[in-house]
Short mmCIF file of C-alpha atoms in Angstrom, two decimals:
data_model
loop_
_atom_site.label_atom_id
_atom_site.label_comp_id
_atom_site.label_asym_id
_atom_site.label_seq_id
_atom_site.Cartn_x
_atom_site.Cartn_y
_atom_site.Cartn_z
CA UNK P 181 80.64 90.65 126.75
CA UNK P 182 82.06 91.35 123.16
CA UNK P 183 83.25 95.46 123.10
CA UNK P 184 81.90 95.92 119.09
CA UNK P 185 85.26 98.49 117.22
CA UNK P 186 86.48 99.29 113.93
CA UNK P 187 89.82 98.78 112.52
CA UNK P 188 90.47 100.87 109.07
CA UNK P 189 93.30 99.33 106.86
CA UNK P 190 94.06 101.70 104.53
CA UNK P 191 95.76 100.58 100.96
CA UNK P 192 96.58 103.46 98.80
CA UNK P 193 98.50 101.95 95.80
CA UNK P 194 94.92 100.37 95.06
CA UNK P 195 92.71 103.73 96.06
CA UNK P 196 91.07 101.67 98.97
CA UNK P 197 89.62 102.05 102.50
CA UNK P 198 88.80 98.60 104.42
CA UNK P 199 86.88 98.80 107.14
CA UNK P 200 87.09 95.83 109.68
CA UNK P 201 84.29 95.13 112.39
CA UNK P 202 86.42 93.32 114.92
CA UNK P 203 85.50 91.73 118.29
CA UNK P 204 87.64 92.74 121.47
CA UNK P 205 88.80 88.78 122.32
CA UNK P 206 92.49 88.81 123.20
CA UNK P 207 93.16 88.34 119.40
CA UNK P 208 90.89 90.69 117.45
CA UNK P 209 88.91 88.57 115.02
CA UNK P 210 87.15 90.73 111.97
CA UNK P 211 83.54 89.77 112.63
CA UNK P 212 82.74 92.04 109.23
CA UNK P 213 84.19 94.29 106.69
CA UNK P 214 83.41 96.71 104.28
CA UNK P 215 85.12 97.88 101.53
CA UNK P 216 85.38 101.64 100.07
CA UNK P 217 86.62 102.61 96.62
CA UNK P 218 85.20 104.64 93.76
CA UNK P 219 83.16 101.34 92.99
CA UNK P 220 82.42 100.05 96.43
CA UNK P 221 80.93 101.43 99.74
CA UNK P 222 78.36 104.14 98.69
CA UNK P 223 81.63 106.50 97.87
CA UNK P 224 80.60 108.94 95.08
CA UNK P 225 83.51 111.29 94.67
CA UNK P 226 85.70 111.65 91.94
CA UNK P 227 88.99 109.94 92.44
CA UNK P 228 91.28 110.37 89.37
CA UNK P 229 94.16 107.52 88.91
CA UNK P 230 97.21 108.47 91.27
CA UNK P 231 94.79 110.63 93.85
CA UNK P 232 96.22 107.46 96.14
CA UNK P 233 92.71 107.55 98.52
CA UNK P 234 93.57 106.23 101.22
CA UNK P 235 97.23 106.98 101.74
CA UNK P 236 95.93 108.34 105.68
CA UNK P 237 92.92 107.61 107.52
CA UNK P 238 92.09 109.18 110.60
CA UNK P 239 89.13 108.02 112.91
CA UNK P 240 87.36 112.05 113.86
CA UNK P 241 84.51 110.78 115.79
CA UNK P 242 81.18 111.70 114.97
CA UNK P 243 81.32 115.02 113.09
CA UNK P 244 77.38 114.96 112.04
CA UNK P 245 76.04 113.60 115.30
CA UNK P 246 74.19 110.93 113.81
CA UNK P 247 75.63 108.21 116.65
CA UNK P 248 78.45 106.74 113.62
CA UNK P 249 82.11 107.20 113.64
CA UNK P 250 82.96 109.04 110.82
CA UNK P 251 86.37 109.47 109.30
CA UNK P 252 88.74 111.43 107.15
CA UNK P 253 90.87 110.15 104.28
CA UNK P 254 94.23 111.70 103.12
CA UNK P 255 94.89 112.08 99.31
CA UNK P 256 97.93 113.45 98.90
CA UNK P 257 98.77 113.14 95.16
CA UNK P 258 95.05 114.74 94.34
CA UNK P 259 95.51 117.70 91.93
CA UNK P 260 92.97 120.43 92.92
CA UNK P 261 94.82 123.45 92.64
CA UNK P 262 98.17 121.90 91.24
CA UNK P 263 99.69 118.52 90.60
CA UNK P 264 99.84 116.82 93.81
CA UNK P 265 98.80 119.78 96.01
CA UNK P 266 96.60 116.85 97.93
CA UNK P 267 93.05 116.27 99.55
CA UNK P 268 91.10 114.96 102.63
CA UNK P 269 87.91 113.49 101.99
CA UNK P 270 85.37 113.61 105.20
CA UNK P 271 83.47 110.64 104.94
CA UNK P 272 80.12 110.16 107.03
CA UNK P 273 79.13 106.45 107.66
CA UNK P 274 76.23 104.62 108.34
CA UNK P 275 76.63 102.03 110.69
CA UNK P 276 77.45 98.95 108.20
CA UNK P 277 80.41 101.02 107.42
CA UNK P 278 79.25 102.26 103.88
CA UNK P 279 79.17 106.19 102.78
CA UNK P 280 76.32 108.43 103.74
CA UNK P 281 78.25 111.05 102.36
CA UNK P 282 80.99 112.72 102.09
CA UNK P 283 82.98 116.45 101.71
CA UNK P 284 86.30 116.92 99.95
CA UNK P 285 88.82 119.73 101.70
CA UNK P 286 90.89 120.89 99.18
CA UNK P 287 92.40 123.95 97.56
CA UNK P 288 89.24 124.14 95.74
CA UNK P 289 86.97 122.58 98.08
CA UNK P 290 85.68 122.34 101.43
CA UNK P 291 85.75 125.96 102.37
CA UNK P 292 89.44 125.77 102.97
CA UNK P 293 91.12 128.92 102.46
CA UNK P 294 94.65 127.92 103.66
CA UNK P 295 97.32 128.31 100.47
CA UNK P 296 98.42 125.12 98.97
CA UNK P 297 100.63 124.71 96.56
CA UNK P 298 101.17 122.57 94.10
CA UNK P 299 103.65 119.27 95.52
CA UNK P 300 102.68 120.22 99.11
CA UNK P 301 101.42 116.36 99.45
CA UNK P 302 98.03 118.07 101.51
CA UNK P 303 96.77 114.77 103.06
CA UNK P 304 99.84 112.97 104.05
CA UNK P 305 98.90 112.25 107.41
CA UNK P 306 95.45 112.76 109.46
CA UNK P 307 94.84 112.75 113.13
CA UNK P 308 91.60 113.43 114.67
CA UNK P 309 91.92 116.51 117.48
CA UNK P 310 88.49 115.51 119.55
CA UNK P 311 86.32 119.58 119.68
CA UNK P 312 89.92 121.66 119.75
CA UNK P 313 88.60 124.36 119.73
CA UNK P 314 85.59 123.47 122.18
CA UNK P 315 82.89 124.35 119.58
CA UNK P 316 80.97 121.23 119.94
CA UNK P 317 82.41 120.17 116.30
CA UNK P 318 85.04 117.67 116.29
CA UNK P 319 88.13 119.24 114.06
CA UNK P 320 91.36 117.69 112.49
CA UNK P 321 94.58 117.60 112.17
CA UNK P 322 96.23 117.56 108.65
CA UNK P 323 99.81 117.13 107.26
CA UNK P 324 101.35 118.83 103.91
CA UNK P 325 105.02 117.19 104.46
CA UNK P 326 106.32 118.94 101.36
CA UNK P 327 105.10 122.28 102.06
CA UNK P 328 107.50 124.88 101.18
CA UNK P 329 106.99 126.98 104.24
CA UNK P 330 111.54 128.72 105.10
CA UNK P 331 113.01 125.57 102.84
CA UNK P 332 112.36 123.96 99.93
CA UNK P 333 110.04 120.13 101.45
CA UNK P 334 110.29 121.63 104.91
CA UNK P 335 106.87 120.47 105.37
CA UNK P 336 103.80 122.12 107.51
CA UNK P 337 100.79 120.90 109.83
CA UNK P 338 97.41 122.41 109.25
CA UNK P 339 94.63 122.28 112.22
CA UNK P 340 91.51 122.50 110.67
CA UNK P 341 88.16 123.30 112.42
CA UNK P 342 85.28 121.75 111.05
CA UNK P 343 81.88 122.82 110.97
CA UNK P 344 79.41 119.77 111.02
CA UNK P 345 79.17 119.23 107.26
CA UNK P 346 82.54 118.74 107.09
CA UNK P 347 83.92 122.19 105.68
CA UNK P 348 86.44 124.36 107.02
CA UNK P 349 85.34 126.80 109.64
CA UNK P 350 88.33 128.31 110.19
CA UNK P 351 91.98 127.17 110.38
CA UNK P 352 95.80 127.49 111.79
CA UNK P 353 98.76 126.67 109.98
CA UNK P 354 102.20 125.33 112.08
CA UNK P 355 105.47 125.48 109.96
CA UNK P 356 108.93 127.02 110.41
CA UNK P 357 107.68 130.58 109.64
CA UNK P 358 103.81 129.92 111.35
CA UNK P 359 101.71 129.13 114.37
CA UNK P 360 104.85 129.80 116.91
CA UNK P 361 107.00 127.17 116.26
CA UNK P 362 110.90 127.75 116.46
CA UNK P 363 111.87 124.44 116.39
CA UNK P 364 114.84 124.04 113.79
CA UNK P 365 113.19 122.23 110.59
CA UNK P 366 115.26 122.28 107.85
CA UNK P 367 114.77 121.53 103.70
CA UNK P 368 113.80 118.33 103.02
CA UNK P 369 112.41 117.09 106.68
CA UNK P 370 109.42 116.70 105.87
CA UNK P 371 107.61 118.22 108.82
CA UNK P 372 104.23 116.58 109.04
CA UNK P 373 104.79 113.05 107.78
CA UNK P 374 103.20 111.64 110.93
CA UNK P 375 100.99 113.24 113.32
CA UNK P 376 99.61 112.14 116.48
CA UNK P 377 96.64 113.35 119.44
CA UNK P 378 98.32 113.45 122.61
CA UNK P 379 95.89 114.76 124.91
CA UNK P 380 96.98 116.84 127.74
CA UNK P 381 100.39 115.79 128.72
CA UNK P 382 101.38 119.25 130.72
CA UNK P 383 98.14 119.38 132.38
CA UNK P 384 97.35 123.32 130.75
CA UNK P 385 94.20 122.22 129.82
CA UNK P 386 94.78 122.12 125.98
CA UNK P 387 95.47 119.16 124.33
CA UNK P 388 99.29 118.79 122.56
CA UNK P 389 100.05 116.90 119.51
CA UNK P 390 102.90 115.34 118.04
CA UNK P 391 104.25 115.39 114.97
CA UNK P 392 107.38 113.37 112.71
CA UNK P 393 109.44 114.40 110.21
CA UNK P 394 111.63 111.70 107.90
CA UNK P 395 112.41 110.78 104.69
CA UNK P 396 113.68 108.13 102.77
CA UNK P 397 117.37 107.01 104.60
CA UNK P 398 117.06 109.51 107.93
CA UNK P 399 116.34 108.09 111.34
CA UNK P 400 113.72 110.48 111.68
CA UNK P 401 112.20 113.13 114.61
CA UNK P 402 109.43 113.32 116.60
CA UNK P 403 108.22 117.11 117.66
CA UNK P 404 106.18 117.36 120.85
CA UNK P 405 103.79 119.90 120.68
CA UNK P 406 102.53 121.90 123.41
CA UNK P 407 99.50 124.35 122.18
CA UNK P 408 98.27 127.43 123.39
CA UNK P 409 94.51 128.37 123.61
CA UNK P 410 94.48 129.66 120.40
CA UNK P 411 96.23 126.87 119.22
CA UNK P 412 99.64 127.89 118.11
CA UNK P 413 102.52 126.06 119.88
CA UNK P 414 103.86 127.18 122.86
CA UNK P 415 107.05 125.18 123.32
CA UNK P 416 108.12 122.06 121.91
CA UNK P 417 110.44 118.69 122.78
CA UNK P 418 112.43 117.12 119.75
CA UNK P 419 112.91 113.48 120.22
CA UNK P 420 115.39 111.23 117.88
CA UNK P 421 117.85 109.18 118.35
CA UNK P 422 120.30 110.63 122.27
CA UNK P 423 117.66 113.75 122.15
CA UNK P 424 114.54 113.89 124.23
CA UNK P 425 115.65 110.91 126.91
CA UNK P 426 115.28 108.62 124.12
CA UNK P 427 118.14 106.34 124.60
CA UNK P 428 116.87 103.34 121.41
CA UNK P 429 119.10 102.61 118.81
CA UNK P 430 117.45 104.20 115.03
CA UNK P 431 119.32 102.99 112.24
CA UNK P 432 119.78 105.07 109.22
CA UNK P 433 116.57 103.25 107.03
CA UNK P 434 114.44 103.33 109.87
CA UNK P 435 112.41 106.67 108.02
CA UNK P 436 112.93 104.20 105.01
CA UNK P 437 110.62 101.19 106.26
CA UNK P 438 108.42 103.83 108.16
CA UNK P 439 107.68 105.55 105.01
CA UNK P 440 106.96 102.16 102.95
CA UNK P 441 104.59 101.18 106.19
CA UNK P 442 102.24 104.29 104.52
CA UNK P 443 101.50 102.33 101.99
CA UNK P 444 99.11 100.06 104.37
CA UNK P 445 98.00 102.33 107.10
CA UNK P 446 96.19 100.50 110.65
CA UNK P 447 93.87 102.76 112.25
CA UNK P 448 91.98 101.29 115.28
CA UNK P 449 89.35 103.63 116.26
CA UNK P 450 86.76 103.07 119.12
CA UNK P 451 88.45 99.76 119.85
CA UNK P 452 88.32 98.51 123.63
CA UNK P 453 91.05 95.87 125.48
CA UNK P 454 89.50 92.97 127.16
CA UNK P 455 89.11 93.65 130.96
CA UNK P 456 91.86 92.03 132.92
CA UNK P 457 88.95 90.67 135.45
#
């Protein structure tokens, strides 16, 4: 039998999510799609030209309970609060893949109290965190890679917990000068232009996450993560090119093609391998 997924392409130049209804065969074939835009989809916020919706979608499970996948959308050129400052939009699907609804998180919006400032890029990456902080309510992860948290781009990661509508119950920041991280991050890394759910790789019992930095003509870094209960970071492993056992070869414009590759985002979320029987 068929396993039934979803595979988001994400195309922010245009202000578009795609959602593909693909079939778990060996090669996944889109057995539907659905398209959403300010025109398309059942979407009703406001997008203003540049916003780029769509620059980061992350698959967050299903925040309302309603049995759907829902999923959150980085915006990080929206200007609530300041030019660029950034967005997420929490959209809640029905099950053809159009909008039930939706709640923006924003400087102005969502209930979110964190400070952003304008240029902080709020939305540049998205990652889904499962219930961190065992509430029942699935939360999420969200990158502001030009925050100006000890350097001038240094970048930040905010963990936000959700309540079920999709506003901010509460948050924690992680940047050079929050959250307990003393890893080295330095003006201009961008710190936050990936991020990742790792589950429990230590075995603590609380999930870790990882999270890249890069620009445009750097090989780039991955930061391992390891959280604490109250979900600040307890230690951490770099890994780049001869650090963290990583022994590949990273040329120079690696960070370069990496950072293009935002530009079309894949996202497979709740999409099963074929069974090898």
């Amino acid at each position: 039998m068929k396993n039934r997924g979803v595979l988001i392409i994400a195309m922010a130049m245009m202000m578009v999510v795609a959602i593909f209804f693909v079939t778990s065969t060996i090669f996944a074939q889109v057995a539907d799609h659905q398209k959403i835009s300010s025109t398309q989809g059942g979407f009703t916020g406001a997008l203003d030209p540049g916003d780029e919706f769509g620059w980061a979608p992350g698959n967050i499970g299903d925040l309302d309970g309603d049995g759907n996948t829902d999923i959150a959308v980085g915006t990080p050129f929206d200007d609530d609060g300041g030019s660029d400052t950034g967005a997420v939009w929490v959209l809640f699907l029905n099950s053809d893949g159009t909008v039930k609804t939706s709640q923006k998180i924003s400087a102005t919006q969502g209930s979110f109290s964190g400070p952003l400032d304008a240029g902080d890029e709020f939305g540049h990456s998205v990652a889904g965190l499962g219930d961190y902080d065992q509430d029942g309510i699935e939360d999420i992860a969200v990158g502001a890679r030009l925050d100006d948290d000890g350097g001038t781009n240094t970048g930040a990661i905010w963990l936000l917990f959700l309540n079920t509508d999709g506003t901010v119950k509460a948050h924690q920041k992680i940047s050079s000068t929050e959250g307990g991280f003393t890893g080295v991050i330095n003006g201009g890394d961008g710190f936050g232009h990936g991020l990742g759910r790792l589950g429990d790789i230590d075995g603590d019992g609380v999930d870790d996450l990882a999270a890249a930095t890069g620009h445009f003509m750097e090989p780039g870094i991955i930061w391992v993560l390891f959280m604490n209960p109250d979900h600040t970071v307890r230690d951490y492993q770099r890994i780049s090119q001869g650090e963290g056992g990583f022994t590949g070869d990273i040329d120079a414009d690696a960070s370069w093609v990496m950072t293009w590759m935002h530009w079309v985002t894949l996202t497979v979320m709740g999409f099963s391998p074929p069974s090898s029987s």
